[in-house]
Amino acid sequence: QIFGSSYFKSLLEVSDLKPLTDEIAKYADTLDVYNSGNNVHPSCFICQVYRLFTLPQSEDLEELLQILDASTSAKVRCAGVLYVRFVVPPQKLWEKLEENLFDEQELKYLDGDKQVTTTIQEYVENLLIKDKYYNTPLPRIPV
């Protein structure tokens, strides 16, 4: 469904991490996988996270994390954390996400029709303890 999205197709013109982080900060309104009210059209946020997967710079995880962590936008940081949750092996997740568990930066986003206010800390904690991200299965973390 992401590949069929006209928004994702427009993101293919973005070939560097800095313009993509600007795009995330500007256009990510929800952190859900799908747009509000449907399970067909992927959200801008999930298209942006997937574009992170496809950028050549994403192979250098440390460089990617430095750029994402330096962002003042909470949504950009969430995109980076979600990216890490999907690509980093479970035994290294703690090492990559530990400092974010103490991050009190405010995070505001839309969840359906309601405005949600939380913190990066809570977002990361939920990614680590839940097995799904908005009904999308996350890679298992062995106990």
PDB file of C-alpha atoms in Angstrom:
ATOM      1  CA  GLN A   1       0.000   0.000   0.000  1.00  0.00           C
ATOM      2  CA  ILE A   2       2.917   2.351   0.630  1.00  0.00           C
ATOM      3  CA  PHE A   3       4.210   1.890  -2.917  1.00  0.00           C
ATOM      4  CA  GLY A   4       0.799   2.866  -4.306  1.00  0.00           C
ATOM      5  CA  SER A   5       0.714   6.061  -2.258  1.00  0.00           C
ATOM      6  CA  SER A   6       1.131   9.238  -4.312  1.00  0.00           C
ATOM      7  CA  TYR A   7       2.746  10.845  -1.255  1.00  0.00           C
ATOM      8  CA  PHE A   8       5.382   8.097  -1.045  1.00  0.00           C
ATOM      9  CA  LYS A   9       6.063   8.469  -4.764  1.00  0.00           C
ATOM     10  CA  SER A  10       6.719  12.166  -4.180  1.00  0.00           C
ATOM     11  CA  LEU A  11       9.155  11.242  -1.384  1.00  0.00           C
ATOM     12  CA  LEU A  12      11.261   9.294  -3.887  1.00  0.00           C
ATOM     13  CA  GLU A  13      12.521  12.675  -5.105  1.00  0.00           C
ATOM     14  CA  VAL A  14      14.025  13.237  -1.643  1.00  0.00           C
ATOM     15  CA  SER A  15      17.471  11.688  -1.821  1.00  0.00           C
ATOM     16  CA  ASP A  16      19.120  12.940   1.354  1.00  0.00           C
ATOM     17  CA  LEU A  17      18.421  12.635   5.058  1.00  0.00           C
ATOM     18  CA  LYS A  18      18.248  16.362   5.878  1.00  0.00           C
ATOM     19  CA  PRO A  19      15.407  17.165   3.437  1.00  0.00           C
ATOM     20  CA  LEU A  20      13.568  14.047   4.642  1.00  0.00           C
ATOM     21  CA  THR A  21      13.813  15.134   8.279  1.00  0.00           C
ATOM     22  CA  ASP A  22      12.448  18.534   7.235  1.00  0.00           C
ATOM     23  CA  GLU A  23       9.580  16.757   5.468  1.00  0.00           C
ATOM     24  CA  ILE A  24       8.793  14.699   8.580  1.00  0.00           C
ATOM     25  CA  ALA A  25       8.827  17.759  10.829  1.00  0.00           C
ATOM     26  CA  LYS A  26       6.529  19.644   8.464  1.00  0.00           C
ATOM     27  CA  TYR A  27       3.995  17.027   7.327  1.00  0.00           C
ATOM     28  CA  ALA A  28       3.726  14.247   9.925  1.00  0.00           C
ATOM     29  CA  ASP A  29       0.502  14.903  11.782  1.00  0.00           C
ATOM     30  CA  THR A  30      -0.323  11.419  13.044  1.00  0.00           C
ATOM     31  CA  LEU A  31       2.055   8.659  14.111  1.00  0.00           C
ATOM     32  CA  ASP A  32      -0.432   5.991  13.021  1.00  0.00           C
ATOM     33  CA  VAL A  33       0.309   3.581  10.188  1.00  0.00           C
ATOM     34  CA  TYR A  34      -2.825   4.651   8.314  1.00  0.00           C
ATOM     35  CA  ASN A  35      -4.637   7.928   7.782  1.00  0.00           C
ATOM     36  CA  SER A  36      -7.486   8.588  10.167  1.00  0.00           C
ATOM     37  CA  GLY A  37     -10.643   6.631   9.499  1.00  0.00           C
ATOM     38  CA  ASN A  38      -9.302   3.998   7.114  1.00  0.00           C
ATOM     39  CA  ASN A  39      -6.986   1.020   6.857  1.00  0.00           C
ATOM     40  CA  VAL A  40      -6.112   1.510   3.213  1.00  0.00           C
ATOM     41  CA  HIS A  41      -4.197   4.764   2.796  1.00  0.00           C
ATOM     42  CA  PRO A  42      -0.838   4.892   4.604  1.00  0.00           C
ATOM     43  CA  SER A  43      -0.140   7.978   6.690  1.00  0.00           C
ATOM     44  CA  CYS A  44       2.493  10.524   5.723  1.00  0.00           C
ATOM     45  CA  PHE A  45       4.466   9.453   8.804  1.00  0.00           C
ATOM     46  CA  ILE A  46       4.681   5.773   7.845  1.00  0.00           C
ATOM     47  CA  CYS A  47       5.591   6.705   4.256  1.00  0.00           C
ATOM     48  CA  GLN A  48       8.373   8.908   5.647  1.00  0.00           C
ATOM     49  CA  VAL A  49       9.650   6.141   7.927  1.00  0.00           C
ATOM     50  CA  TYR A  50       9.643   3.721   5.004  1.00  0.00           C
ATOM     51  CA  ARG A  51      11.567   6.263   2.936  1.00  0.00           C
ATOM     52  CA  LEU A  52      14.175   6.211   5.711  1.00  0.00           C
ATOM     53  CA  PHE A  53      14.555   2.482   5.017  1.00  0.00           C
ATOM     54  CA  THR A  54      15.230   3.120   1.353  1.00  0.00           C
ATOM     55  CA  LEU A  55      17.738   5.979   1.624  1.00  0.00           C
ATOM     56  CA  PRO A  56      21.348   4.960   0.928  1.00  0.00           C
ATOM     57  CA  GLN A  57      22.460   6.786   4.114  1.00  0.00           C
ATOM     58  CA  SER A  58      20.299   4.499   6.227  1.00  0.00           C
ATOM     59  CA  GLU A  59      22.946   1.796   5.923  1.00  0.00           C
ATOM     60  CA  ASP A  60      25.137   3.831   8.285  1.00  0.00           C
ATOM     61  CA  LEU A  61      22.975   3.502  11.389  1.00  0.00           C
ATOM     62  CA  GLU A  62      25.220   5.609  13.623  1.00  0.00           C
ATOM     63  CA  GLU A  63      25.194   8.581  11.239  1.00  0.00           C
ATOM     64  CA  LEU A  64      21.446   8.252  10.814  1.00  0.00           C
ATOM     65  CA  LEU A  65      20.881   8.183  14.585  1.00  0.00           C
ATOM     66  CA  GLN A  66      23.094  11.230  15.146  1.00  0.00           C
ATOM     67  CA  ILE A  67      21.090  13.268  12.645  1.00  0.00           C
ATOM     68  CA  LEU A  68      17.737  12.088  13.958  1.00  0.00           C
ATOM     69  CA  ASP A  69      18.696  12.595  17.606  1.00  0.00           C
ATOM     70  CA  ALA A  70      19.918  16.120  16.863  1.00  0.00           C
ATOM     71  CA  SER A  71      16.511  17.133  15.544  1.00  0.00           C
ATOM     72  CA  THR A  72      14.381  19.457  17.626  1.00  0.00           C
ATOM     73  CA  SER A  73      11.227  17.889  16.174  1.00  0.00           C
ATOM     74  CA  ALA A  74       9.735  15.155  18.335  1.00  0.00           C
ATOM     75  CA  LYS A  75       8.124  13.558  15.276  1.00  0.00           C
ATOM     76  CA  VAL A  76      11.487  13.280  13.509  1.00  0.00           C
ATOM     77  CA  ARG A  77      12.892  11.607  16.596  1.00  0.00           C
ATOM     78  CA  CYS A  78       9.892   9.220  16.671  1.00  0.00           C
ATOM     79  CA  ALA A  79      10.543   8.312  13.045  1.00  0.00           C
ATOM     80  CA  GLY A  80      14.124   7.460  13.969  1.00  0.00           C
ATOM     81  CA  VAL A  81      13.065   5.406  16.967  1.00  0.00           C
ATOM     82  CA  LEU A  82      10.491   3.479  14.930  1.00  0.00           C
ATOM     83  CA  TYR A  83      13.118   2.869  12.252  1.00  0.00           C
ATOM     84  CA  VAL A  84      15.487   1.489  14.899  1.00  0.00           C
ATOM     85  CA  ARG A  85      12.752  -0.727  16.348  1.00  0.00           C
ATOM     86  CA  PHE A  86      12.266  -2.362  12.952  1.00  0.00           C
ATOM     87  CA  VAL A  87      15.887  -2.725  11.779  1.00  0.00           C
ATOM     88  CA  VAL A  88      18.089  -3.225  14.838  1.00  0.00           C
ATOM     89  CA  PRO A  89      18.496  -6.790  16.143  1.00  0.00           C
ATOM     90  CA  PRO A  90      16.655  -7.279  19.467  1.00  0.00           C
ATOM     91  CA  GLN A  91      19.853  -7.816  21.466  1.00  0.00           C
ATOM     92  CA  LYS A  92      21.077  -4.321  20.452  1.00  0.00           C
ATOM     93  CA  LEU A  93      17.810  -2.404  20.915  1.00  0.00           C
ATOM     94  CA  TRP A  94      18.561  -1.385  24.478  1.00  0.00           C
ATOM     95  CA  GLU A  95      21.941   0.022  23.473  1.00  0.00           C
ATOM     96  CA  LYS A  96      20.365   2.140  20.706  1.00  0.00           C
ATOM     97  CA  LEU A  97      17.231   3.291  22.544  1.00  0.00           C
ATOM     98  CA  GLU A  98      18.256   3.509  26.204  1.00  0.00           C
ATOM     99  CA  GLU A  99      18.870   7.272  26.303  1.00  0.00           C
ATOM    100  CA  ASN A 100      15.446   7.889  24.724  1.00  0.00           C
ATOM    101  CA  LEU A 101      13.775   6.229  27.704  1.00  0.00           C
ATOM    102  CA  PHE A 102      14.748   9.296  29.747  1.00  0.00           C
ATOM    103  CA  ASP A 103      13.699  11.850  27.134  1.00  0.00           C
ATOM    104  CA  GLU A 104      10.964  14.144  28.443  1.00  0.00           C
ATOM    105  CA  GLN A 105      10.586  16.050  25.156  1.00  0.00           C
ATOM    106  CA  GLU A 106       6.911  16.750  24.556  1.00  0.00           C
ATOM    107  CA  LEU A 107       5.293  14.910  21.656  1.00  0.00           C
ATOM    108  CA  LYS A 108       1.982  16.061  20.157  1.00  0.00           C
ATOM    109  CA  TYR A 109       0.150  14.224  17.397  1.00  0.00           C
ATOM    110  CA  LEU A 110      -3.315  13.327  16.155  1.00  0.00           C
ATOM    111  CA  ASP A 111      -4.791   9.935  16.962  1.00  0.00           C
ATOM    112  CA  GLY A 112      -7.939   9.787  14.905  1.00  0.00           C
ATOM    113  CA  ASP A 113      -9.820  12.946  15.811  1.00  0.00           C
ATOM    114  CA  LYS A 114      -8.154  13.654  19.123  1.00  0.00           C
ATOM    115  CA  GLN A 115      -4.966  15.505  19.933  1.00  0.00           C
ATOM    116  CA  VAL A 116      -2.535  13.430  22.011  1.00  0.00           C
ATOM    117  CA  THR A 117       0.200  14.917  24.176  1.00  0.00           C
ATOM    118  CA  THR A 118       2.849  12.575  25.555  1.00  0.00           C
ATOM    119  CA  THR A 119       6.657  12.325  25.675  1.00  0.00           C
ATOM    120  CA  ILE A 120       9.354  10.626  23.642  1.00  0.00           C
ATOM    121  CA  GLN A 121       9.979   8.495  26.742  1.00  0.00           C
ATOM    122  CA  GLU A 122       6.443   7.068  26.662  1.00  0.00           C
ATOM    123  CA  TYR A 123       6.585   6.540  22.888  1.00  0.00           C
ATOM    124  CA  VAL A 124       9.828   4.548  23.153  1.00  0.00           C
ATOM    125  CA  GLU A 125       8.594   2.593  26.158  1.00  0.00           C
ATOM    126  CA  ASN A 126       5.485   1.525  24.240  1.00  0.00           C
ATOM    127  CA  LEU A 127       7.603   0.437  21.271  1.00  0.00           C
ATOM    128  CA  LEU A 128       9.624  -1.789  23.567  1.00  0.00           C
ATOM    129  CA  ILE A 129       6.827  -3.357  25.614  1.00  0.00           C
ATOM    130  CA  LYS A 130       4.092  -3.766  23.016  1.00  0.00           C
ATOM    131  CA  ASP A 131       4.110  -6.342  20.251  1.00  0.00           C
ATOM    132  CA  LYS A 132       2.152  -4.160  17.808  1.00  0.00           C
ATOM    133  CA  TYR A 133       2.405  -0.628  16.533  1.00  0.00           C
ATOM    134  CA  TYR A 134      -1.131   0.504  15.669  1.00  0.00           C
ATOM    135  CA  ASN A 135      -2.130  -3.097  14.833  1.00  0.00           C
ATOM    136  CA  THR A 136       1.038  -3.657  12.797  1.00  0.00           C
ATOM    137  CA  PRO A 137       3.209  -6.428  14.247  1.00  0.00           C
ATOM    138  CA  LEU A 138       6.636  -5.390  15.496  1.00  0.00           C
ATOM    139  CA  PRO A 139       9.658  -7.708  15.373  1.00  0.00           C
ATOM    140  CA  ARG A 140       9.661  -9.927  18.459  1.00  0.00           C
ATOM    141  CA  ILE A 141      11.943  -9.167  21.360  1.00  0.00           C
ATOM    142  CA  PRO A 142      12.972 -12.400  23.104  1.00  0.00           C
ATOM    143  CA  VAL A 143      12.385 -12.375  26.852  1.00  0.00           C
TER     144      VAL A 143
END
